[in-house]
Amino acid sequence: MSVPERIGEGQSQAVADLVAASEAVRALTPTSFAKQLDEDMAALQDWRARIAVIGQVKAGKSTFLSALVNAPGFLPSEVNPWTTVVTNLHFAHPDDPDQGGIFRFFSEEAWKRVIEGDPEMRTMAEDLLPGFKAEILVEQVEMMRERARKRLGRFYHLLLGREHRYDVVSRDTLERYVCVGDEAAEAGPNEALGRYSDITESADIFFPPGPFASPTVLSDTPGVNDPFLIRDEYTCRSLSRSDIFVMVLSAHQALTEVDLALLRMLSRQEDKRVIVFVNRIDELADPARDAPKVVADVRSRLDAALPDNRAEIYAGSAFWAEAATSVEMDEETRRDLASDEKVEAHLVEKGFSLPPSAADKLALASGVAEVRRAIGEAIDGFAGLAARRRASSAVANSIDGCLSLINARRDELETELSADGDGAVAAAKTRLASKKDEVAAQRANVEKAIDEGAATITAVAADAFASIRRDLDHIVKTHVDNQTKALFETMDASGAAVDRFELAPLALRVAIEAAMSDQYSAARRRLDASVRKVSETARKLAPPALAALDLDLATLPHAEITPTVSAANASLSMDLTSERGWKFWRKARLSKEEAAARLGSIMRREVNGPLETLVEETSLAFAERAAAGASRLNALWTSALDALDEQAASLSEEIEAIEAMDPDDEALASRARRELDELAEASEALAALRTKIASLGAQREEEAAA
């Protein structure tokens, strides 16, 4: 695939081609077909590529993003971005402004969930597990609350649930909402840095198109290896909302278990693409020698952990990329940096010719251009391709429906022309009257089928996750039984010599996520079968001319999901030497059943909050798919009903016109021949457009495979 000058150039051109084709089709279609076509084209033009930048804290995500979007130094990186805020950068959408931003604050309910936690869980953790990480979480969220109150004073409660809008957003503005800075410093009421960060739930910043030709949202996510545990939840939430992921790693710690956990979640879905960028190679002693080794190590570990992964891996330096365009760096400093042997040796090792300018040399060595190309290919040949397929399917459906109507009408007109005089008029009147009765009966049958089908889909959706709680409880119980057995084996084998016992909830989380994924897949198959059955039933009842109308299940959202309880490789630690640890379990002389019950309560409460969120978000995704299927069917068959109504009205007009004709007049035959000529022209034009749509889809798929 050729490399576009701007990211998403292929997607942008393909959308323009599809819109142009749809406009040509629209001019040749009945109103009922055109209405649905307009809705499908509007959905295509509203589509945005959603890209999440994920990875470790201090891997250089913000610096990388600033370089990627040609805004060096815009996203805060020097200060400690100790926050839960996901910052969304918007580009090239026709409905968005070219600058400005919106910062939304937690509502009272959302804020309470973040800062209050589960009081009963805290009590149990304090009584039974002195080393439980919830203590750290409680300390952190209480600090957030206190810091927010100190900074905001009497405005604290007034701001909850509100938003701030700006026509222009500078780095200073951004730092007030997404950066805390030095959390050890006293947060005074007049401190600008991080003033609103503790209550900011989301940040949306708008830019000119810049390097993006296609509408794109880039999300800068919180890091996942920070002791601030709330980061995990917000990073996990971003996974289900994005199509493409750029994982930024540090060359000093290229692939951790936390990174593998994130990639493992993403690998469960076919509809996600991952690009890995090993950053900060400028800090290696010898990038030309060491960077390829780091990349090889990442690939080896990734292939070992996820044999079927399709991740692309690049290495570079966001610092070099920023230096190439930074207005704060003078040209002499830039030349000195570009002539550093690290930069030149790295370029030679990569097989590049040395560019003449310092800026070009640094930009090429940074590797950011390679990531831009990879993102563009992922948009054009993957994420955007899915959106284009939906749109091209809609255009093709409209064309096929029109061609079916034309063919049916052509048969009717040719039958009329085969008769003469009184016979022709009588035959036309009889045919039209019979056709009108047939249309009325078909309309009633289609309406009935749609109503019954909608009830079926609603029932399937309502019953989708009826057994999920039972399954999840069984998973927790099995895990607790295994942990109880391991605990007592440890105690029996080593007495008090072992200081700590790890309850390792990561395995529990993985099992829960896998179960939820399986449940969703099974529910989705049942839903799709119901939707397909409704569509097929309605098609059988509809007249042959309308049978081309169909629902492509590939156009429905959430074919798969990424169920995530937590991305952290966390563990519950039990202190076996304290009064409330080892001695508690020994003195209490708990039976295994009692131990299992207590450990079960602890672990259930540890995963209860994230589990509720997981079930809620999974159910929401399923509901959206069910609603989309019902809506799409309703739209298609409303079009069919509208077409039947149009046909009935047209038949009535034809009957009136024929009744007024003189049987000896040639007007009927002339009218039929004229209409046949018009139908032939329309049929030829639609067939050509159908071929164009097919070739466009084939061309894009060939490019995607290249």
Tab-separated table of N, CA, C and O in Angstrom, residues 12-121:
chain	number	residue	atom	x	y	z
A	12	SER	N	-10.153	8.892	3.594
A	12	SER	CA	-10.833	10.120	3.185
A	12	SER	C	-11.267	10.054	1.728
A	12	SER	O	-12.401	10.413	1.384
A	13	GLN	N	-10.373	9.571	0.852
A	13	GLN	CA	-10.706	9.483	-0.565
A	13	GLN	C	-11.796	8.446	-0.818
A	13	GLN	O	-12.710	8.664	-1.626
A	14	ALA	N	-11.714	7.316	-0.108
A	14	ALA	CA	-12.724	6.269	-0.285
A	14	ALA	C	-14.100	6.752	0.164
A	14	ALA	O	-15.113	6.455	-0.471
A	15	VAL	N	-14.144	7.506	1.256
A	15	VAL	CA	-15.420	8.057	1.730
A	15	VAL	C	-15.984	9.023	0.695
A	15	VAL	O	-17.182	9.004	0.385
A	16	ALA	N	-15.115	9.873	0.137
A	16	ALA	CA	-15.570	10.812	-0.889
A	16	ALA	C	-16.132	10.069	-2.095
A	16	ALA	O	-17.166	10.462	-2.662
A	17	ASP	N	-15.461	8.982	-2.499
A	17	ASP	CA	-15.945	8.184	-3.634
A	17	ASP	C	-17.310	7.565	-3.337
A	17	ASP	O	-18.205	7.549	-4.194
A	18	LEU	N	-17.460	7.043	-2.118
A	18	LEU	CA	-18.732	6.423	-1.746
A	18	LEU	C	-19.855	7.448	-1.671
A	18	LEU	O	-20.986	7.184	-2.090
A	19	VAL	N	-19.559	8.622	-1.135
A	19	VAL	CA	-20.578	9.671	-1.042
A	19	VAL	C	-21.010	10.106	-2.439
A	19	VAL	O	-22.208	10.288	-2.718
A	20	ALA	N	-20.030	10.272	-3.346
A	20	ALA	CA	-20.364	10.660	-4.722
A	20	ALA	C	-21.237	9.593	-5.386
A	20	ALA	O	-22.216	9.906	-6.073
A	21	ALA	N	-20.878	8.326	-5.181
A	21	ALA	CA	-21.675	7.237	-5.757
A	21	ALA	C	-23.078	7.215	-5.169
A	21	ALA	O	-24.066	7.005	-5.883
A	22	SER	N	-23.172	7.457	-3.859
A	22	SER	CA	-24.492	7.440	-3.214
A	22	SER	C	-25.370	8.562	-3.738
A	22	SER	O	-26.586	8.398	-3.883
A	23	GLU	N	-24.768	9.726	-4.030
A	23	GLU	CA	-25.556	10.845	-4.555
A	23	GLU	C	-26.094	10.523	-5.950
A	23	GLU	O	-27.228	10.882	-6.285
A	24	ALA	N	-25.276	9.847	-6.743
A	24	ALA	CA	-25.740	9.436	-8.073
A	24	ALA	C	-26.865	8.409	-7.965
A	24	ALA	O	-27.851	8.465	-8.707
A	25	VAL	N	-26.718	7.464	-7.029
A	25	VAL	CA	-27.762	6.463	-6.815
A	25	VAL	C	-29.037	7.125	-6.320
A	25	VAL	O	-30.144	6.792	-6.755
A	26	ARG	N	-28.869	8.079	-5.399
A	26	ARG	CA	-30.031	8.739	-4.793
A	26	ARG	C	-30.917	9.400	-5.845
A	26	ARG	O	-32.142	9.417	-5.733
A	27	ALA	N	-30.297	9.946	-6.874
A	27	ALA	CA	-31.061	10.623	-7.924
A	27	ALA	C	-31.911	9.649	-8.735
A	27	ALA	O	-32.853	10.064	-9.420
A	28	LEU	N	-31.594	8.363	-8.642
A	28	LEU	CA	-32.300	7.359	-9.438
A	28	LEU	C	-33.220	6.470	-8.602
A	28	LEU	O	-33.817	5.545	-9.139
A	29	THR	N	-33.314	6.734	-7.304
A	29	THR	CA	-34.069	5.831	-6.434
A	29	THR	C	-35.371	6.452	-5.956
A	29	THR	O	-35.501	7.678	-5.895
A	30	PRO	N	-36.338	5.611	-5.595
A	30	PRO	CA	-37.560	6.131	-4.970
A	30	PRO	C	-37.229	6.796	-3.632
A	30	PRO	O	-36.187	6.550	-3.029
A	31	THR	N	-38.145	7.615	-3.162
A	31	THR	CA	-37.939	8.343	-1.907
A	31	THR	C	-37.668	7.400	-0.747
A	31	THR	O	-36.812	7.665	0.103
A	32	SER	N	-38.365	6.277	-0.706
A	32	SER	CA	-38.210	5.337	0.404
A	32	SER	C	-36.801	4.771	0.472
A	32	SER	O	-36.257	4.547	1.552
A	33	PHE	N	-36.175	4.534	-0.679
A	33	PHE	CA	-34.803	4.049	-0.699
A	33	PHE	C	-33.825	5.172	-0.363
A	33	PHE	O	-32.838	4.970	0.341
A	34	ALA	N	-34.094	6.351	-0.894
A	34	ALA	CA	-33.178	7.476	-0.705
A	34	ALA	C	-33.063	7.877	0.762
A	34	ALA	O	-31.985	8.256	1.229
A	35	LYS	N	-34.150	7.777	1.499
A	35	LYS	CA	-34.131	8.161	2.915
A	35	LYS	C	-33.131	7.314	3.694
A	35	LYS	O	-32.307	7.831	4.456
A	36	GLN	N	-33.170	6.002	3.507
A	36	GLN	CA	-32.242	5.123	4.206
A	36	GLN	C	-30.815	5.348	3.734
A	36	GLN	O	-29.862	5.318	4.523
A	37	LEU	N	-30.661	5.602	2.456
A	37	LEU	CA	-29.336	5.849	1.913
A	37	LEU	C	-28.721	7.099	2.541
A	37	LEU	O	-27.534	7.124	2.882
A	38	ASP	N	-29.528	8.133	2.720
A	38	ASP	CA	-29.040	9.362	3.345
A	38	ASP	C	-28.558	9.098	4.771
A	38	ASP	O	-27.524	9.625	5.201
A	39	GLU	N	-29.295	8.277	5.504
A	39	GLU	CA	-28.906	7.969	6.880
A	39	GLU	C	-27.584	7.204	6.920
A	39	GLU	O	-26.722	7.465	7.764
A	40	ASP	N	-27.414	6.257	5.996
A	40	ASP	CA	-26.176	5.479	5.971
A	40	ASP	C	-24.979	6.348	5.604
A	40	ASP	O	-23.891	6.198	6.168
A	41	MET	N	-25.160	7.249	4.669
A	41	MET	CA	-24.060	8.134	4.281
A	41	MET	C	-23.719	9.116	5.403
A	41	MET	O	-22.551	9.457	5.624
A	42	ALA	N	-24.734	9.574	6.122
A	42	ALA	CA	-24.479	10.469	7.253
A	42	ALA	C	-23.669	9.747	8.328
A	42	ALA	O	-22.750	10.329	8.925
A	43	ALA	N	-23.985	8.459	8.565
A	43	ALA	CA	-23.234	7.674	9.549
A	43	ALA	C	-21.783	7.502	9.101
A	43	ALA	O	-20.853	7.576	9.912
A	44	LEU	N	-21.561	7.287	7.795
A	44	LEU	CA	-20.200	7.136	7.278
A	44	LEU	C	-19.403	8.425	7.459
A	44	LEU	O	-18.252	8.408	7.893
A	45	GLN	N	-20.016	9.551	7.139
A	45	GLN	CA	-19.314	10.827	7.245
A	45	GLN	C	-19.092	11.244	8.696
A	45	GLN	O	-18.223	12.061	8.984
A	46	ASP	N	-19.888	10.688	9.610
A	46	ASP	CA	-19.719	10.995	11.030
A	46	ASP	C	-18.697	10.079	11.695
A	46	ASP	O	-18.304	10.303	12.834
A	47	TRP	N	-18.253	9.047	10.980
A	47	TRP	CA	-17.324	8.064	11.544
A	47	TRP	C	-15.994	8.712	11.899
A	47	TRP	O	-15.504	9.602	11.203
A	48	ARG	N	-15.381	8.252	12.990
A	48	ARG	CA	-14.065	8.719	13.405
A	48	ARG	C	-13.188	7.512	13.721
A	48	ARG	O	-13.654	6.554	14.336
A	49	ALA	N	-11.953	7.573	13.327
A	49	ALA	CA	-10.982	6.566	13.762
A	49	ALA	C	-10.648	6.848	15.215
A	49	ALA	O	-10.311	7.984	15.577
A	50	ARG	N	-10.748	5.850	16.065
A	50	ARG	CA	-10.490	6.033	17.500
A	50	ARG	C	-9.222	5.270	17.866
A	50	ARG	O	-9.160	4.052	17.742
A	51	ILE	N	-8.233	6.025	18.302
A	51	ILE	CA	-6.904	5.476	18.581
A	51	ILE	C	-6.532	5.792	20.021
A	51	ILE	O	-6.573	6.952	20.437
A	52	ALA	N	-6.193	4.771	20.799
A	52	ALA	CA	-5.783	4.960	22.189
A	52	ALA	C	-4.284	4.739	22.300
A	52	ALA	O	-3.753	3.758	21.784
A	53	VAL	N	-3.614	5.667	22.972
A	53	VAL	CA	-2.190	5.510	23.266
A	53	VAL	C	-2.086	5.001	24.691
A	53	VAL	O	-2.535	5.660	25.640
A	54	ILE	N	-1.535	3.805	24.857
A	54	ILE	CA	-1.524	3.129	26.148
A	54	ILE	C	-0.084	2.781	26.527
A	54	ILE	O	0.819	2.849	25.698
A	55	GLY	N	0.091	2.372	27.772
A	55	GLY	CA	1.413	1.940	28.201
A	55	GLY	C	1.771	2.417	29.588
A	55	GLY	O	0.922	2.873	30.353
A	56	GLN	N	3.030	2.310	29.903
A	56	GLN	CA	3.504	2.577	31.247
A	56	GLN	C	3.634	4.079	31.516
A	56	GLN	O	3.834	4.869	30.597
A	57	VAL	N	3.540	4.431	32.788
A	57	VAL	CA	3.873	5.786	33.196
A	57	VAL	C	5.357	6.018	32.927
A	57	VAL	O	6.182	5.124	33.100
A	58	LYS	N	5.676	7.224	32.461
A	58	LYS	CA	7.061	7.627	32.186
A	58	LYS	C	7.669	6.899	30.984
A	58	LYS	O	8.890	6.890	30.823
A	59	ALA	N	6.824	6.257	30.165
A	59	ALA	CA	7.345	5.680	28.923
A	59	ALA	C	7.455	6.750	27.845
A	59	ALA	O	8.068	6.522	26.801
A	60	GLY	N	6.848	7.916	28.102
A	60	GLY	CA	6.912	9.018	27.141
A	60	GLY	C	5.696	9.112	26.250
A	60	GLY	O	5.786	9.605	25.123
A	61	LYS	N	4.518	8.656	26.731
A	61	LYS	CA	3.305	8.688	25.911
A	61	LYS	C	2.941	10.107	25.485
A	61	LYS	O	2.615	10.359	24.322
A	62	SER	N	2.966	11.035	26.432
A	62	SER	CA	2.543	12.402	26.121
A	62	SER	C	3.500	13.077	25.149
A	62	SER	O	3.076	13.766	24.216
A	63	THR	N	4.802	12.875	25.344
A	63	THR	CA	5.789	13.438	24.412
A	63	THR	C	5.608	12.829	23.027
A	63	THR	O	5.658	13.523	22.009
A	64	PHE	N	5.386	11.524	22.980
A	64	PHE	CA	5.154	10.843	21.703
A	64	PHE	C	3.917	11.409	21.006
A	64	PHE	O	3.943	11.702	19.805
A	65	LEU	N	2.825	11.574	21.756
A	65	LEU	CA	1.596	12.087	21.161
A	65	LEU	C	1.788	13.499	20.626
A	65	LEU	O	1.299	13.844	19.546
A	66	SER	N	2.458	14.347	21.410
A	66	SER	CA	2.709	15.719	20.959
A	66	SER	C	3.476	15.718	19.643
A	66	SER	O	3.192	16.500	18.732
A	67	ALA	N	4.472	14.825	19.538
A	67	ALA	CA	5.252	14.729	18.302
A	67	ALA	C	4.406	14.173	17.164
A	67	ALA	O	4.491	14.632	16.018
A	68	LEU	N	3.569	13.188	17.461
A	68	LEU	CA	2.742	12.548	16.443
A	68	LEU	C	1.815	13.548	15.755
A	68	LEU	O	1.583	13.483	14.554
A	69	VAL	N	1.263	14.486	16.535
A	69	VAL	CA	0.268	15.426	16.001
A	69	VAL	C	0.890	16.768	15.626
A	69	VAL	O	0.178	17.744	15.398
A	70	ASN	N	2.217	16.832	15.590
A	70	ASN	CA	2.927	18.061	15.221
A	70	ASN	C	2.615	19.219	16.160
A	70	ASN	O	2.448	20.363	15.739
A	71	ALA	N	2.519	18.908	17.449
A	71	ALA	CA	2.297	19.947	18.456
A	71	ALA	C	3.317	19.768	19.569
A	71	ALA	O	2.967	19.428	20.704
A	72	PRO	N	4.609	19.961	19.260
A	72	PRO	CA	5.655	19.691	20.257
A	72	PRO	C	5.458	20.478	21.536
A	72	PRO	O	5.205	21.679	21.521
A	73	GLY	N	5.541	19.754	22.657
A	73	GLY	CA	5.441	20.393	23.957
A	73	GLY	C	4.040	20.710	24.414
A	73	GLY	O	3.846	21.244	25.507
A	74	PHE	N	3.007	20.351	23.608
A	74	PHE	CA	1.644	20.739	23.991
A	74	PHE	C	1.148	19.942	25.190
A	74	PHE	O	0.620	20.497	26.144
A	75	LEU	N	1.295	18.605	25.124
A	75	LEU	CA	0.823	17.778	26.233
A	75	LEU	C	1.853	17.799	27.360
A	75	LEU	O	3.036	17.593	27.125
A	76	PRO	N	1.429	18.059	28.588
A	76	PRO	CA	2.369	18.122	29.715
A	76	PRO	C	3.116	16.806	29.884
A	76	PRO	O	2.531	15.736	29.835
A	77	SER	N	4.406	16.899	30.086
A	77	SER	CA	5.197	15.693	30.312
A	77	SER	C	6.238	15.893	31.396
A	77	SER	O	6.573	14.955	32.119
A	78	GLU	N	6.760	17.126	31.535
A	78	GLU	CA	7.769	17.345	32.564
A	78	GLU	C	7.172	17.233	33.958
A	78	GLU	O	7.765	16.676	34.865
A	79	VAL	N	5.945	17.785	34.124
A	79	VAL	CA	5.289	17.652	35.414
A	79	VAL	C	4.751	16.241	35.537
A	79	VAL	O	4.558	15.541	34.550
A	80	ASN	N	4.494	15.821	36.769
A	80	ASN	CA	4.003	14.470	36.984
A	80	ASN	C	2.516	14.418	36.665
A	80	ASN	O	1.708	14.993	37.381
A	81	PRO	N	2.092	13.742	35.576
A	81	PRO	CA	0.676	13.698	35.217
A	81	PRO	C	-0.085	12.693	36.080
A	81	PRO	O	-0.614	11.709	35.581
A	82	TRP	N	-0.101	12.957	37.372
A	82	TRP	CA	-0.670	12.007	38.328
A	82	TRP	C	-2.173	12.218	38.385
A	82	TRP	O	-2.688	12.927	39.242
A	83	THR	N	-2.915	11.621	37.459
A	83	THR	CA	-4.328	11.922	37.308
A	83	THR	C	-5.055	10.749	36.676
A	83	THR	O	-4.439	9.864	36.098
A	84	THR	N	-6.370	10.756	36.769
A	84	THR	CA	-7.177	9.706	36.156
A	84	THR	C	-7.745	10.135	34.814
A	84	THR	O	-8.535	9.422	34.221
A	85	VAL	N	-7.365	11.287	34.315
A	85	VAL	CA	-8.030	11.868	33.156
A	85	VAL	C	-7.541	11.234	31.850
A	85	VAL	O	-6.344	11.143	31.597
A	86	VAL	N	-8.497	10.827	31.004
A	86	VAL	CA	-8.201	10.443	29.629
A	86	VAL	C	-8.367	11.697	28.776
A	86	VAL	O	-9.427	12.317	28.776
A	87	THR	N	-7.310	12.087	28.067
A	87	THR	CA	-7.344	13.301	27.250
A	87	THR	C	-7.548	12.911	25.794
A	87	THR	O	-6.723	12.205	25.209
A	88	ASN	N	-8.659	13.363	25.205
A	88	ASN	CA	-9.007	13.024	23.831
A	88	ASN	C	-8.672	14.185	22.904
A	88	ASN	O	-9.141	15.311	23.110
A	89	LEU	N	-7.889	13.903	21.873
A	89	LEU	CA	-7.500	14.912	20.895
A	89	LEU	C	-8.281	14.658	19.607
A	89	LEU	O	-8.200	13.578	19.029
A	90	HIS	N	-9.039	15.654	19.162
A	90	HIS	CA	-9.947	15.497	18.021
A	90	HIS	C	-9.398	16.204	16.784
A	90	HIS	O	-8.999	17.374	16.855
A	91	PHE	N	-9.430	15.508	15.630
A	91	PHE	CA	-8.905	16.060	14.385
A	91	PHE	C	-9.857	15.797	13.223
A	91	PHE	O	-10.435	14.712	13.116
A	92	ALA	N	-10.008	16.775	12.367
A	92	ALA	CA	-10.541	16.618	10.998
A	92	ALA	C	-12.007	16.212	10.904
A	92	ALA	O	-12.451	15.813	9.824
A	93	HIS	N	-12.775	16.321	11.986
A	93	HIS	CA	-14.204	16.028	11.847
A	93	HIS	C	-14.929	17.302	11.431
A	93	HIS	O	-14.725	18.357	12.036
A	94	PRO	N	-15.776	17.231	10.400
A	94	PRO	CA	-16.401	18.456	9.880
A	94	PRO	C	-17.287	19.186	10.889
A	94	PRO	O	-17.499	20.393	10.755
A	95	ASP	N	-17.788	18.476	11.885
A	95	ASP	CA	-18.664	19.116	12.866
A	95	ASP	C	-17.914	19.684	14.068
A	95	ASP	O	-18.514	20.335	14.928
A	96	ASP	N	-16.617	19.413	14.155
A	96	ASP	CA	-15.833	19.880	15.298
A	96	ASP	C	-15.160	21.212	14.990
A	96	ASP	O	-14.832	21.492	13.829
A	97	PRO	N	-14.920	22.031	16.027
A	97	PRO	CA	-14.145	23.253	15.813
A	97	PRO	C	-12.676	22.924	15.560
A	97	PRO	O	-12.226	21.801	15.814
A	98	ASP	N	-11.918	23.881	15.083
A	98	ASP	CA	-10.491	23.679	14.827
A	98	ASP	C	-9.634	23.968	16.043
A	98	ASP	O	-8.409	23.794	16.001
A	99	GLN	N	-10.246	24.412	17.116
A	99	GLN	CA	-9.510	24.661	18.344
A	99	GLN	C	-10.493	24.707	19.508
A	99	GLN	O	-11.698	24.687	19.313
A	100	GLY	N	-9.945	24.776	20.708
A	100	GLY	CA	-10.790	24.828	21.901
A	100	GLY	C	-10.808	23.505	22.639
A	100	GLY	O	-10.121	22.541	22.265
A	101	GLY	N	-11.581	23.451	23.698
A	101	GLY	CA	-11.643	22.235	24.497
A	101	GLY	C	-12.808	22.220	25.447
A	101	GLY	O	-13.408	23.267	25.756
A	102	ILE	N	-13.160	21.019	25.908
A	102	ILE	CA	-14.239	20.816	26.880
A	102	ILE	C	-13.693	19.923	27.986
A	102	ILE	O	-13.172	18.831	27.716
A	103	PHE	N	-13.807	20.376	29.222
A	103	PHE	CA	-13.359	19.611	30.382
A	103	PHE	C	-14.586	19.311	31.247
A	103	PHE	O	-15.231	20.231	31.761
A	104	ARG	N	-14.916	18.022	31.363
A	104	ARG	CA	-16.108	17.621	32.107
A	104	ARG	C	-15.703	17.100	33.483
A	104	ARG	O	-14.749	16.334	33.610
A	105	PHE	N	-16.486	17.491	34.490
A	105	PHE	CA	-16.188	17.107	35.870
A	105	PHE	C	-17.075	15.948	36.316
A	105	PHE	O	-18.192	15.766	35.824
A	106	PHE	N	-16.569	15.187	37.270
A	106	PHE	CA	-17.353	14.109	37.852
A	106	PHE	C	-18.663	14.644	38.412
A	106	PHE	O	-18.710	15.718	38.996
A	107	SER	N	-19.710	13.850	38.249
A	107	SER	CA	-20.958	14.154	38.941
A	107	SER	C	-20.821	13.702	40.387
A	107	SER	O	-19.853	13.023	40.752
A	108	GLU	N	-21.772	14.050	41.206
A	108	GLU	CA	-21.731	13.652	42.609
A	108	GLU	C	-21.676	12.131	42.731
A	108	GLU	O	-20.886	11.582	43.507
A	109	GLU	N	-22.504	11.432	41.934
A	109	GLU	CA	-22.560	9.974	42.027
A	109	GLU	C	-21.252	9.340	41.550
A	109	GLU	O	-20.714	8.434	42.200
A	110	ALA	N	-20.742	9.813	40.410
A	110	ALA	CA	-19.494	9.247	39.888
A	110	ALA	C	-18.335	9.531	40.835
A	110	ALA	O	-17.475	8.675	41.060
A	111	TRP	N	-18.308	10.729	41.398
A	111	TRP	CA	-17.232	11.090	42.318
A	111	TRP	C	-17.271	10.233	43.574
A	111	TRP	O	-16.239	9.806	44.081
A	112	LYS	N	-18.467	9.957	44.067
A	112	LYS	CA	-18.578	9.114	45.261
A	112	LYS	C	-18.021	7.720	45.002
A	112	LYS	O	-17.361	7.135	45.857
A	113	ARG	N	-18.298	7.182	43.808
A	113	ARG	CA	-17.786	5.851	43.495
A	113	ARG	C	-16.265	5.849	43.478
A	113	ARG	O	-15.633	4.881	43.876
A	114	VAL	N	-15.692	6.951	43.011
A	114	VAL	CA	-14.241	7.029	42.927
A	114	VAL	C	-13.610	7.194	44.297
A	114	VAL	O	-12.632	6.538	44.638
A	115	ILE	N	-14.168	8.075	45.125
A	115	ILE	CA	-13.466	8.448	46.355
A	115	ILE	C	-13.913	7.700	47.598
A	115	ILE	O	-13.191	7.688	48.594
A	116	GLU	N	-15.101	7.062	47.567
A	116	GLU	CA	-15.590	6.436	48.790
A	116	GLU	C	-15.345	4.933	48.840
A	116	GLU	O	-15.191	4.363	49.910
A	117	GLY	N	-15.349	4.293	47.681
A	117	GLY	CA	-15.103	2.856	47.684
A	117	GLY	C	-16.177	2.078	48.417
A	117	GLY	O	-17.320	2.490	48.519
A	118	ASP	N	-15.790	0.944	48.965
A	118	ASP	CA	-16.699	0.042	49.664
A	118	ASP	C	-16.308	0.000	51.141
A	118	ASP	O	-15.310	-0.620	51.510
A	119	PRO	N	-17.064	0.676	52.034
A	119	PRO	CA	-16.697	0.728	53.449
A	119	PRO	C	-16.552	-0.647	54.084
A	119	PRO	O	-15.651	-0.877	54.892
A	120	GLU	N	-17.434	-1.579	53.732
A	120	GLU	CA	-17.361	-2.911	54.324
A	120	GLU	C	-16.093	-3.631	53.886
A	120	GLU	O	-15.467	-4.350	54.661
A	121	MET	N	-15.712	-3.395	52.623
A	121	MET	CA	-14.476	-3.988	52.132
A	121	MET	C	-13.288	-3.471	52.928
A	121	MET	O	-12.378	-4.223	53.286
